[in-house]
Short mmCIF file of C-alpha atoms in Angstrom, two decimals:
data_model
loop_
_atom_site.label_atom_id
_atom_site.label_comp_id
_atom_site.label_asym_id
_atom_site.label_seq_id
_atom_site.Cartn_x
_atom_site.Cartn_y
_atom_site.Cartn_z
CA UNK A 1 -29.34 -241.18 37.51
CA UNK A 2 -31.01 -238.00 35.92
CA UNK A 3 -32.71 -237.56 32.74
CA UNK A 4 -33.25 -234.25 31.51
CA UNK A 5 -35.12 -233.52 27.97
CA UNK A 6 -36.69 -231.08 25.89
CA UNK A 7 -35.34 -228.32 27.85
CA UNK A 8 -34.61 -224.73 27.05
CA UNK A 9 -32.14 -222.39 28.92
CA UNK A 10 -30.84 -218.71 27.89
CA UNK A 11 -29.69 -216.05 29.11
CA UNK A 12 -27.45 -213.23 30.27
CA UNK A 13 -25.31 -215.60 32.56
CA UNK A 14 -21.54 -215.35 33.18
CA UNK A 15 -21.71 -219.40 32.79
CA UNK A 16 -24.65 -220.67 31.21
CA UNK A 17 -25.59 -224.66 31.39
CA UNK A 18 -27.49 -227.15 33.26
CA UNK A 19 -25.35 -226.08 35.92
CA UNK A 20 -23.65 -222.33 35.74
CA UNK A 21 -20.87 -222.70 37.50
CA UNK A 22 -19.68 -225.71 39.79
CA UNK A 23 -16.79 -225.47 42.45
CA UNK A 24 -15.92 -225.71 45.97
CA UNK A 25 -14.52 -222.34 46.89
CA UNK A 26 -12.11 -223.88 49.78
CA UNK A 27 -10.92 -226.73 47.94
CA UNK A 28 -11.59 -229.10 50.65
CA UNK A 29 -13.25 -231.45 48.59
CA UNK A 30 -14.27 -231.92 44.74
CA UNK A 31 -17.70 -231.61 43.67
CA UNK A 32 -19.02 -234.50 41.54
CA UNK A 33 -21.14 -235.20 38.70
CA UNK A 34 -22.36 -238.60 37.48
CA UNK A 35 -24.72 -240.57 35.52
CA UNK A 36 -26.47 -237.91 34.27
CA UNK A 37 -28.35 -237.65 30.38
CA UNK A 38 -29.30 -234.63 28.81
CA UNK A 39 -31.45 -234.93 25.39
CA UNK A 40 -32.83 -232.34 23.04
CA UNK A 41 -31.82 -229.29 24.90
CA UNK A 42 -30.52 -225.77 24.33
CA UNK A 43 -28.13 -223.75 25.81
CA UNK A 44 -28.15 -220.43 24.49
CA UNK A 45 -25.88 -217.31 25.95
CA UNK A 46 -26.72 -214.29 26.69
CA UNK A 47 -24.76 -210.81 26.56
CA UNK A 48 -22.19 -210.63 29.30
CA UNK A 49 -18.59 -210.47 30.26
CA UNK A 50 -17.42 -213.77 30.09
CA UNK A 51 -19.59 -215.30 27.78
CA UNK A 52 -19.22 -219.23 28.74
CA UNK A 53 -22.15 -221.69 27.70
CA UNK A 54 -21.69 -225.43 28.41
CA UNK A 55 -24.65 -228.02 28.17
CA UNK A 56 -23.59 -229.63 31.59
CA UNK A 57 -21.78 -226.30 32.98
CA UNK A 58 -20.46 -222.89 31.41
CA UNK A 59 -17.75 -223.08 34.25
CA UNK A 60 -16.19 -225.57 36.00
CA UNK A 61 -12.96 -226.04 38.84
CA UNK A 62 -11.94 -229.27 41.15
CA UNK A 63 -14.56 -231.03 39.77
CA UNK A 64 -15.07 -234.83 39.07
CA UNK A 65 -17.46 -235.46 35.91
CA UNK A 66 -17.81 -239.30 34.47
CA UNK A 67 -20.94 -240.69 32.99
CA UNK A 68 -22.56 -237.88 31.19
CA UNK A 69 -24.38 -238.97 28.17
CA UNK A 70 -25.56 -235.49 26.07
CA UNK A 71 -27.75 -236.23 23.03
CA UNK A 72 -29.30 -233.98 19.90
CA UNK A 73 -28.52 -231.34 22.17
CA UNK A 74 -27.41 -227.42 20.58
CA UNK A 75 -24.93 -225.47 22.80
CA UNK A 76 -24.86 -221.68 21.49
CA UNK A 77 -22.43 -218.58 22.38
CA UNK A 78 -24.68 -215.36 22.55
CA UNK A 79 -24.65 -213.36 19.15
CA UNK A 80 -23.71 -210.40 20.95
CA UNK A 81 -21.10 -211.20 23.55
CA UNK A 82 -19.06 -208.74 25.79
CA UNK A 83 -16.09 -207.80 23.56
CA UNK A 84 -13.84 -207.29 26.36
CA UNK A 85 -13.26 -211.26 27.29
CA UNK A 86 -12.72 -213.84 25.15
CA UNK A 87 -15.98 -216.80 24.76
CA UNK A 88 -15.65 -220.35 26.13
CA UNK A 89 -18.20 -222.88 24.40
CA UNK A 90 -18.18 -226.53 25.00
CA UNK A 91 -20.59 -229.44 24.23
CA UNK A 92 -20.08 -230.61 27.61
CA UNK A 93 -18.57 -227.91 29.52
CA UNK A 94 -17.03 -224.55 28.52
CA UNK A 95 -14.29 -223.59 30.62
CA UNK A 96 -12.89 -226.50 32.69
CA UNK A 97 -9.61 -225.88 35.17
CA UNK A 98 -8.23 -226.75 38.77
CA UNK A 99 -7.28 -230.37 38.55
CA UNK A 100 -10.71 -231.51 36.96
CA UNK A 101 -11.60 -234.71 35.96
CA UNK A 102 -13.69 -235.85 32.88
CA UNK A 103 -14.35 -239.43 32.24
CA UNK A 104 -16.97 -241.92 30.38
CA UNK A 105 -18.36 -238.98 29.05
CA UNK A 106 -20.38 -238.77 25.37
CA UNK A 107 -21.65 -236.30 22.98
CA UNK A 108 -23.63 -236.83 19.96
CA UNK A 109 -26.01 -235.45 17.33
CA UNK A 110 -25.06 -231.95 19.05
CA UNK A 111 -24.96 -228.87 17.49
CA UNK A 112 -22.00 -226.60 18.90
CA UNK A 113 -22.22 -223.05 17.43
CA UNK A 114 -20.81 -219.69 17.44
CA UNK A 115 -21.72 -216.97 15.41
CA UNK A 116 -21.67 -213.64 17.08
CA UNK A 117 -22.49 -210.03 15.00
CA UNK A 118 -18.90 -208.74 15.53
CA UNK A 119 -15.59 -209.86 16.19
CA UNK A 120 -15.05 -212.07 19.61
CA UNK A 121 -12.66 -214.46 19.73
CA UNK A 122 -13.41 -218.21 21.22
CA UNK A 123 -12.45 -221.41 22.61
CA UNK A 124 -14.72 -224.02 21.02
CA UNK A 125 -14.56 -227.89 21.21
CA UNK A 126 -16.85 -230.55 21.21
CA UNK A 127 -16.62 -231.86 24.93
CA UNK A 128 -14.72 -228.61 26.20
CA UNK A 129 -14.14 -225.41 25.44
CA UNK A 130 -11.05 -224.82 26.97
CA UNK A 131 -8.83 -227.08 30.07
CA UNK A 132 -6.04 -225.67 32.25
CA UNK A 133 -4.65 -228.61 34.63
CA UNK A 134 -7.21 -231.49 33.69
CA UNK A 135 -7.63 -234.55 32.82
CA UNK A 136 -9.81 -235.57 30.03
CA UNK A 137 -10.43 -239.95 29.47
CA UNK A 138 -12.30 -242.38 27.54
CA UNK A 139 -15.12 -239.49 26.02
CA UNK A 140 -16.53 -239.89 23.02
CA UNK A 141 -17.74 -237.34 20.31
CA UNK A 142 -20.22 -238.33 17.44
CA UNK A 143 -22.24 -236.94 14.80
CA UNK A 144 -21.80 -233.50 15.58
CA UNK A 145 -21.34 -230.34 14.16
CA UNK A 146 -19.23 -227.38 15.12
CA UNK A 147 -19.66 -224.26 13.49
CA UNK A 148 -17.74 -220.97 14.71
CA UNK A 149 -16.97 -217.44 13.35
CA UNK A 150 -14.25 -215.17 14.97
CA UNK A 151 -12.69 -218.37 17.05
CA UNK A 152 -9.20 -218.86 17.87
CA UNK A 153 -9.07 -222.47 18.56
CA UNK A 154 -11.74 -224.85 17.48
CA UNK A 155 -11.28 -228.82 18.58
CA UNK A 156 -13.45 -231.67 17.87
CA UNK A 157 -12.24 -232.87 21.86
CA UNK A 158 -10.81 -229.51 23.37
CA UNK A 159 -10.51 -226.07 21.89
CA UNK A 160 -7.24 -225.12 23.82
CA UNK A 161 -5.23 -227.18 26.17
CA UNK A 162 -3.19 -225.84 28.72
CA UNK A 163 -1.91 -229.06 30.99
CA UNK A 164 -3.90 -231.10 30.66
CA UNK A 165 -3.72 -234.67 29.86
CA UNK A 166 -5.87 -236.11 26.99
CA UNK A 167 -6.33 -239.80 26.76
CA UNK A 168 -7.91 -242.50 24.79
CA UNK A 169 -10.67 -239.61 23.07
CA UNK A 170 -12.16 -240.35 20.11
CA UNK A 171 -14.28 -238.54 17.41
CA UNK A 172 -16.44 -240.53 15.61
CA UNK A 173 -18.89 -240.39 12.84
CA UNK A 174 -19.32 -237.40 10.25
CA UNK A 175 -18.45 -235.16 13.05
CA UNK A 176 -17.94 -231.18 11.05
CA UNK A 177 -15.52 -228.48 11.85
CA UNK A 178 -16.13 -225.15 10.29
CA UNK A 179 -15.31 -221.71 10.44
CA UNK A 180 -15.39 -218.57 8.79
CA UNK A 181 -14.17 -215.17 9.84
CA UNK A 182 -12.16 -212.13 8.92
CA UNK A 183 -8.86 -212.89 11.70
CA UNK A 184 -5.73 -213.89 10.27
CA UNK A 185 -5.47 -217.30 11.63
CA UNK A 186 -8.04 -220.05 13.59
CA UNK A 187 -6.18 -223.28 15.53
CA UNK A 188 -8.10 -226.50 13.95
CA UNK A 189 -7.99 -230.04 14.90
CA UNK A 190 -9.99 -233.51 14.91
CA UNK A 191 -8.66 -233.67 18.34
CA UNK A 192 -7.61 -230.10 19.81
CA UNK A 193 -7.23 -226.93 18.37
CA UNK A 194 -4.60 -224.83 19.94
CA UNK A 195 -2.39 -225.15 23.20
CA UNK A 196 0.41 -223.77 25.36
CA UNK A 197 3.39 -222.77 22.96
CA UNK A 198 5.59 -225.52 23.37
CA UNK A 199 3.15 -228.43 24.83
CA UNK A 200 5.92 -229.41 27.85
CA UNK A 201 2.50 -229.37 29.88
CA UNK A 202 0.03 -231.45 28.15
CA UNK A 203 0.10 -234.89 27.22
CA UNK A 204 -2.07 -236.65 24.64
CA UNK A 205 -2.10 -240.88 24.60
CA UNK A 206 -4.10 -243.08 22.44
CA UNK A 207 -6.50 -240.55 20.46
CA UNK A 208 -8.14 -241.18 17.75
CA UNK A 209 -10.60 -240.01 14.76
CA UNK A 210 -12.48 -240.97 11.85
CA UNK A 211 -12.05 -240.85 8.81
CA UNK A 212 -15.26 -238.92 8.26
CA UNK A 213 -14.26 -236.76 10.09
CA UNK A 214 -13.93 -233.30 8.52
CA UNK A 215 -12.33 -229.64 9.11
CA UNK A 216 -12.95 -226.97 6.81
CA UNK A 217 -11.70 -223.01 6.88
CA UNK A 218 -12.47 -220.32 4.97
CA UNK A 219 -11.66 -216.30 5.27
CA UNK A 220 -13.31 -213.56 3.76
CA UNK A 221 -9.90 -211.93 2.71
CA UNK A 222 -7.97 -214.80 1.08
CA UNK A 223 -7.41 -218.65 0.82
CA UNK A 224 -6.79 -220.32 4.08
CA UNK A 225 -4.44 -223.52 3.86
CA UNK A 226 -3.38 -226.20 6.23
CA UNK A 227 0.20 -225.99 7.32
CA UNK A 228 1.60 -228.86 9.06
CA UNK A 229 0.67 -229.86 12.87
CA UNK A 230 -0.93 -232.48 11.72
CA UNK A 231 0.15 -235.02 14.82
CA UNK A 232 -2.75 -235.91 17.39
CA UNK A 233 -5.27 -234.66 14.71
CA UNK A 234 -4.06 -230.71 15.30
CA UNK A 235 -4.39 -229.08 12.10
CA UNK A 236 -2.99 -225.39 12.25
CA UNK A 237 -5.59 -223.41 9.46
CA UNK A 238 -3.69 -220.18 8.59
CA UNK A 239 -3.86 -217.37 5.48
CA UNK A 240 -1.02 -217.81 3.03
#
């Protein structure tokens, strides 16, 4: 059991977060994380290819995470980032693959945000930025606020799913989804915000969201509106 408060980490970092990056290069066993709380810290990135800021970890492969309780915490993408990569930004971790595990884990009262001086798109969610072959259980997301300009998917669980299997989530509270930017179109969704074309990877069970729970668009250049994929709390925000 580790408590870690009042902290304050920034940088230039590929993968920026309590831990950068955390992996076992030859696979032969997962790395694991547990029973950890993190409370009124910042994560702030810096300017470099990659661009991935996570309160527990900017990066993270074959890894099993349960337990982590994150509190008044503010993740932040840099406000210059590499414009040659897309950005990963997560309240828990930012870019997530290789048969993870998440589990038991909680945000809220976080502060998630994005807001870069040009154009760079990004994965934003509240617990992940973006999962390829994960699975992501019984996490919770309250009270918190995610504000982006210039992302592509933003998700109040995941930003973009790519198999991965999402089950009983929930987003709680008066938790806010914003953004604002000139790009023709930004994935929204209470639960996730984008995935793989035609979801025959990724499965989503029991999910759930409040009714307080609010998404809001806008775009510089006309009147964004909500058109359909509304099921599992994906809202697709697009220009008419």
């Amino acid at each position: 059991n580790i408590n870690y408060t009042n902290k304050v980490a920034s940088g230039a970092s590929c993968a920026l977060g309590l831990f950068g990056s955390v992996y076992y290069p030859d696979g032969i066993c997962n790395p694991v994380i547990k029973n950890l709380t993190l409370n009124n810290c910042t994560f702030k990135g810096g300017t470099n290819d990659g661009n991935r800021v996570g309160a527990l970890a900017g990066f993270a492969a074959r890894t099993d995470i349960s337990g982590i309780t994150i509190t008044n915490c503010t993740v932040e993408g840099s406000v210059n980032p590499a414009t040659s990569t897309k950005t990963f930004i997560g309240g828990l971790v930012a870019l997530i693959e290789g048969y993870s595990k998440v589990s038991g884990c909680s945000i809220s009262g976080s502060t998630i945000n994005y807001n870069p001086t040009s154009a760079n798109n990004c994965h934003m969610g509240g617990l992940v930025g973006r999962s390829h072959t994960c699975e992501i259980s019984d996490c919770i997301v309250d009270n918190c606020t995610l504000s982006s300009n210039y992302s592509e998917t933003v998700g109040g669980i995941v930003g973009f799913v790519y198999s991965t299997t999402i089950n009983n989530n929930r987003v709680k509270g008066n938790t806010t989804l914003s953004g604002n930017t000139t790009e023709s179109f930004c994935r929204m969704g209470a639960i996730y915000g984008g995935s793989e074309s035609d979801m025959s990877t990724s499965t989503f069970t029991n999910n759930h969201y409040d009714y307080g729970v609010t998404l809001s668009y806008t775009h510089s250049g006309g009147t964004a509106t909500a058109n359909g994929y509304t099921k599992r709390g994906y809202t697709k925000i697009q220009l008419d």
